[in-house]
Amino acid sequence: MTAILTVTGLCKRFGGLTATDNVSLEVKTGEIHALIGPNGAGKSTLINQLCGELAPDAGRIELGGREITHDSPEDRVHQGLGRTFQITSLLEDFTVRQNLGLAIQARAGGNLRIWDRVGARRSIWAEADRRLGESGLAARAGTPVADLSHGEKKQLELILALAGEPRLLLLDEPMAGLGHVESQQMIAGLNGLRGHVSMLLVEHDMDAVFALADRISVLVYGQLLMTGTAEEIRRDARVREAYLGGEEELC
Amino acid sequence: MTRLIFPALIFLSFLFLPVLADLLGESVLRTMGARIMIYAICAASLNLILGYGGMVSFGHAAFFGIGNYVVGILYHHYASGEPLWGLIPGSNQMLITLPAAMLVAGIAALIIGALSLRTSGVQFIMITLAFAQMLFFLFVSLKTYGGEDGIIVRRTNALFGLNMRDKTTVYYVILGVATLYFLALWRIVNSSFGAMLSGIRQNERRMAAMGISTYRYKLYGFVLAGMSAGLAGALMANMLRFASPDTMHWTKSGEFMIMVILGGVGSFLGPILGSAAFVTLETYLAGWTEHWPLVLGLILLIVVLGTRGGIKGLIDRLLGGRS
Amino acid sequence: MKRKTPWSLTGLATGALMALGGPALAEEPVKIGMITTLSGAVGYIGEDIRDAFQLAMDQNGGKLGGVPVELLVEDDGFKPGNGRQIAEKFMYDEDVKILTGIIFSNIAGATVPDVVDNGAIYISPNAAPSNMAGKECHENYFAVAWQNDALHEATGIAAKKMGYKNAFALAPNYQAGKDAIAGFKKGFGGEIVGELYTQLGQTDYSAEMAQIRAANPEVVFQFHPGGMGIAFLRQYQQAGLLGQIPMVLSEPATDAVILKAVGESAVGINGTAHWNWDFDNEASKTFVAAWKEKYGDRPITYYASQSYDTALLIASALKETGGVDDIDALRAALRKADFDSVRGPFEFGPNQHPVQNWYLVDIEMGEAGVPVTVTKELLVEGFGDSYSALCQM
Amino acid sequence: MTLLIIEQLLNGLQYGVMLFLLAAGLTLIFGIMGVINLAHGSLYMVGAFAGTWVATETGSFWIGVPAALAAAMLTGFAVEAVVVRRLYARDHLDQVLATFSLILIFNQLIVLIFGRAPIYTALPPAFSESVELIPGLFYPPYRLLIIAVGLLVALGLWGLINFTRIGMLVRAGSTNREMVRALGVDIRLLYTFVFGLGAMLAGLAGFMTGPILAVQVGMGEQILLATFVVVVIGGVGSIKGAFVAGIGLGVIDTCLRAFLPGLLRNLMPASEADALGLGISSMGIYLLMAVVLLIRPKGLFAVEG
């Protein structure tokens, strides 16, 4: 299996704090790769470097064999990188359908046109309706995003990211704040994407991680502790110590 | 169909305003109407970047003033017969001066926007203000063009052999241009680009995550808005037959912002309502009491503290629930 | 502290009349439209223009030249567009044939061409920009005060006459500032050892003070209207230059309101004037006495005198024509300038701008602890302006 | 020449501390409450008029000082309670419009109370004559007084911000508003305090400049834009930024006006040098702000967060 994402020797410092300490990581094509670690381990910093919102001090990021270390966030999207946000980040004034339409429109291009009618771009709206129909949000198509529940917003985050037809999806805590039933739905949804799109999943919910991940990487104090299968992680003493030393429990 | 009623009503009021003015013997209504339309074009262009695009520009009068001066300067060279820089001949043809004003204002907006849009938030507000002030000081010191005294444009620009000395004719020319402008703006707002601009206002980070290079879109919007403001300024020079640096003073930028907010930020018809309200208030309050700034200040304060969404928001609420 | 003065009553009355809009008076009065600036830092000038005109009317029981008149006043808010709109309102809706009152050249530029093109008469009590004195002159446009350039040319003549050989000139970096220095140079003819332009609206002049001291000229000429001028004079004194290097000023920098705000910092400076409160002629004495009676110790500015003269000029014409129905007759009557001006000799040149005398004045400390201008000598007689040659009427 | 340079540096310093007094309050209000207060210049005007009036009535410049401070502070409290408090949750647009309305209201109120003419402010007698600082350098002592007061205020603010509990809250507030709320502090009280403090400094600046400038309607707007430039260059919310940018801007502005035309004359013909020097110095502060923002989009000492 080839690697879709290869990270080599990535470093990021904030003043005296090393948030990302020489991290090397590989996500294989088609796999769901989870990234876990206690609070303050530098997961968000790492994600932000991967999607281009933060510039690393050193190291190299490759997507599908092409270097993207210094590309802008937009260019990375064009290279096939999609993402969801930990705190949902949507277009609050638009309806669900408009949000999705805009995401498809962004992928389709031709957006500096001022003399067309976006409502008349049929292919976009046909695709939007198809994607909504496949999701659980079809009934909420006309609802403004501001009126959605938290769970629905999380769902929409995922739908929007998928509308960009990414090769690799960065999922930043997709379960955060979800109830049990919603979590199960989200897990089922992500499971359904297995094989279609590679994923790097940052998550605190260990049930979800163990249910989904093909491989897991553990990040502690900015350093990559280990990468392995769920079973290997569970058994590893260093991982246990890192978690028991913190506030969180493994399992 | 119902949503067309309101714009149609506005158009018809402007269409019959001169007739009404003659009937009532209040010809000031015609002048007011013309000013309202011109300011509405400028406020609507500000609304495009501010209301639809989320860019709070405090220097929009710069482009209004540039349009104003393009007409003035072209007329100056037309009257003197000496080409500008020995190259560009002057003109008094509206079909030349209006596009020229839009072009020059657009180029200025491209330069100012390209630099300003590297910042955001308060810094963007201040840097746009700074550029407008620099232009203001530049024009105040231009001796050739009258400095702060401005340029007198002795005759309104010619158009299709119409009798442009007749104020009602000029009024209807302005109405024609304004109508075309708002139709065009309607298309822009509902275009692919319009959707992108609205998305950028709501959430720039999300747009970047969709692969949109927001800078390009914002700059494009800024240039379009600058061109429209230039158009408005050119019309103003034709109506007043005068161009002066006070059209680019920072308080003018403030007035355009007031019109947008008063009418309703991000609403298509808001700038027309806001401009109408502002011009009407200013005219009648000044006629009523010499302390009109006090009354105007109080009214504006109450509007901004007491209502959301300006006049358009108020009307929508009165008509029931639509926001 | 000066509080509200009785003009507010007349103001209210006019306002009420305008609101009613009807011909309420038995005898249809001649309407005179006054567009002036009452807003902002320069509002005091508009206030003087309005009140002095009203004073002239009140002295004659609401009549000018025996004809009942009604004064309509509106604030242009220091905006050219507003001035233009008010003019249209006056002309079309109120059928006003005589307009006056504008203080600033840029508002005049936007408003006056429209007024005269419509066959109404405009009589300027203050602003008189060069274009309207020359190429753009018009038979319906009269300037009562002076042509802008003449103000500074007279000051240049004063500096020359006082025997100064070199001068340092300062003005804000805008058109009027450049015109001021050009006008001064023209009248002065001596060496200019330093020429500095300041920013419009500048508040701190310390950098300029140091440069003046370094250049050590025989005399300083500066033109900073309004608040800028107050700041300049105070800082000139604080820098220890007052009394060291003499200064000559043009009229707009030495109006009575500014002198009151400047205080002792103005004492010892020379100015020029076309009218001063101490003029020894009947018209002026009547004016000053009437002002004192009505407004007490409120400073009496030359702006007020110009507006008062404007009212007297209109009175002289109305006396001859009896009304405004025949504009040609009215214009001809105005052109004669057959009235006793508060400044003494007065006539119109071919471009309908004044030909008049200019005087040298000293600024001395007055009795009330407020500096006053004291007339010293006649500088130049029958002085017009250089633009009249360009005017073809 | 050296004397001239020293004198101009002093002038720049004096202008700079004045800008600092105004900018300090504005930047705190900006940084902590997130409010763009265009009416800050009106508080400066209120201080100038109230202080000058009291000083004239009592005949003592020094009694004018507390009067100016009190008037500006009380006006500040009133403005905060009646208007600004409702703007915290609003966007910049509403703030700009509301405070712009306040400018109109305050200017016309001053016209109603004091009339339209500028009013006279006497210098304190001890400060009216120039003193010889070093041989050959005469300098107005009143400007030295302003410099001293400005530096004292800067020192006081530094102490207040760094060594008191209120200062701690102010610092916390300008980096992270939520955190102050989480600390269980009555945020409303803190806001009122900061606004009052800012207003008081503006009033002090207004009264102190009275004898140098003209006390007149609209005096606030003249200085408002320069103050905003200082705040933005220094970095919103940073007192240190306001200090450095205020003094820097004061010195640069003064020196540009004083020396630039002369320097340019060495490089090019006199008429071109004058025109260029003039252009650069009248656009000076705006040009400087544009350049700073293009290099550091958040200003020199931007507060993180």
XYZ file of N, CA and C in Angstrom, chain B residues 35 281-294 296, chain C residues 18 33-47 50 72-87 89-90 100-104 107, chain D residues 104 108 111 116:
183
model
N -29.826 63.467 -5.735
C -28.743 63.198 -4.771
C -28.922 61.828 -4.138
N -33.361 63.639 5.991
C -33.134 64.173 7.341
C -32.280 65.432 7.288
N -31.172 65.327 6.549
C -30.234 66.445 6.505
C -30.910 67.684 5.931
N -31.684 67.495 4.859
C -32.321 68.632 4.195
C -33.360 69.287 5.103
N -34.272 68.473 5.624
C -35.375 69.075 6.356
C -34.974 69.530 7.755
N -34.036 68.798 8.375
C -33.579 69.247 9.691
C -32.854 70.584 9.578
N -32.023 70.730 8.524
C -31.271 71.979 8.363
C -32.220 73.138 8.100
N -33.355 72.853 7.438
C -34.327 73.898 7.199
C -35.133 74.231 8.452
N -35.155 73.271 9.368
C -36.012 73.412 10.543
C -35.290 74.102 11.689
N -34.054 73.689 11.954
C -33.311 74.303 13.057
C -31.833 74.378 12.726
N -31.202 75.438 13.195
C -29.767 75.544 12.953
C -28.982 74.529 13.792
N -29.629 73.950 14.775
C -28.931 72.937 15.577
C -29.224 71.538 15.071
N -29.424 71.437 13.758
C -29.765 70.148 13.163
C -28.754 69.039 13.432
N -27.432 69.332 13.561
C -26.533 68.202 13.831
C -26.893 67.477 15.127
N -27.382 68.233 16.108
C -27.769 67.623 17.386
C -28.927 66.649 17.176
N -29.952 65.317 14.312
C -29.516 64.217 13.451
C -28.739 63.187 14.253
N -40.667 79.880 7.397
C -40.319 78.958 6.335
C -41.127 77.693 6.443
N -32.403 85.104 0.058
C -31.958 83.787 0.504
C -30.520 83.852 0.976
N -30.298 83.414 2.195
C -28.935 83.420 2.737
C -28.478 81.986 2.986
N -27.452 81.570 2.247
C -26.853 80.250 2.445
C -25.544 80.500 3.170
N -25.381 79.966 4.346
C -24.145 80.260 5.064
C -23.758 79.070 5.942
N -22.565 79.135 6.517
C -22.060 78.003 7.284
C -22.230 78.275 8.772
N -23.101 77.494 9.397
C -23.313 77.649 10.841
C -22.754 76.467 11.615
N -22.312 75.431 10.898
C -21.842 74.220 11.580
C -20.339 74.255 11.782
N -19.903 73.575 12.825
C -18.485 73.319 13.014
C -17.709 74.527 13.516
N -16.373 74.389 13.412
C -15.488 75.376 14.011
C -15.596 76.741 13.344
N -16.057 76.788 12.095
C -16.137 78.060 11.397
C -17.544 78.652 11.482
N -18.391 78.007 12.273
C -19.781 78.447 12.379
C -19.926 79.890 12.852
N -18.949 80.393 13.596
C -19.090 81.762 14.111
C -19.119 82.790 12.985
N -18.461 82.463 11.869
C -18.456 83.407 10.746
C -19.863 83.520 10.168
N -20.502 82.359 9.971
C -21.861 82.365 9.454
C -22.809 83.111 10.383
N -22.559 82.921 11.663
C -23.382 83.583 12.671
C -23.276 85.113 12.509
N -25.000 86.325 9.264
C -26.449 86.346 9.404
C -26.908 87.499 10.306
N -34.352 84.531 4.494
C -34.380 83.076 4.695
C -32.942 82.621 4.912
N -32.680 81.948 6.029
C -31.316 81.520 6.328
C -31.259 80.000 6.386
N -30.265 79.430 5.736
C -30.071 77.993 5.902
C -28.590 77.638 5.954
N -28.301 76.651 6.794
C -26.925 76.213 7.045
C -26.487 75.246 5.949
N -25.360 75.547 5.300
C -24.874 74.627 4.261
C -24.046 73.487 4.845
N -23.841 73.498 6.151
C -23.099 72.400 6.785
C -21.680 72.271 6.258
N -21.140 73.352 5.643
C -19.780 73.342 5.100
C -19.648 72.322 3.965
N -20.760 72.050 3.267
C -20.718 71.067 2.177
C -21.213 71.717 0.885
N -20.404 71.671 -0.177
C -20.799 72.285 -1.451
C -22.150 71.754 -1.961
N -22.360 70.447 -1.842
C -23.602 69.860 -2.352
C -24.822 70.424 -1.647
N -24.712 70.618 -0.354
C -25.835 71.178 0.398
C -26.116 72.609 -0.030
N -25.048 73.382 -0.246
C -25.213 74.771 -0.649
C -26.005 74.851 -1.939
N -25.630 73.999 -2.872
C -26.292 73.972 -4.169
C -27.782 73.621 -4.012
N -28.056 72.653 -3.162
C -29.443 72.213 -3.004
C -30.299 73.300 -2.357
N -29.704 73.991 -1.365
C -30.446 75.067 -0.708
C -30.746 76.175 -1.720
N -29.759 76.469 -2.583
C -29.955 77.509 -3.590
C -31.148 77.153 -4.477
N -33.634 75.231 -3.762
C -34.861 75.340 -2.976
C -35.316 76.800 -2.911
N -34.359 77.696 -2.618
C -34.687 79.112 -2.528
C -35.246 79.627 -3.861
N -27.339 85.369 -1.081
C -26.090 85.867 -0.503
C -25.663 84.906 0.608
N -24.576 85.212 1.270
C -24.253 84.529 2.518
C -23.102 83.545 2.516
N -22.694 83.037 1.335
C -21.690 81.967 1.327
C -20.327 82.488 1.788
N -19.674 81.710 2.643
C -18.418 82.138 3.229
C -17.230 81.554 2.484
N -17.347 80.288 2.041
C -16.166 79.586 1.529
C -16.203 79.426 0.018
N -17.769 76.245 -1.600
C -19.226 76.185 -1.626
C -19.756 77.165 -2.675
N -21.463 64.298 16.505
C -22.416 65.337 16.095
C -23.074 65.953 17.320
N -22.517 69.905 18.827
C -23.606 70.866 18.849
C -23.933 71.282 20.279
N -21.639 73.976 21.091
C -22.110 75.218 20.456
C -23.210 75.845 21.307
N -20.151 79.504 19.237
C -19.372 78.949 18.137
C -17.931 79.458 18.118
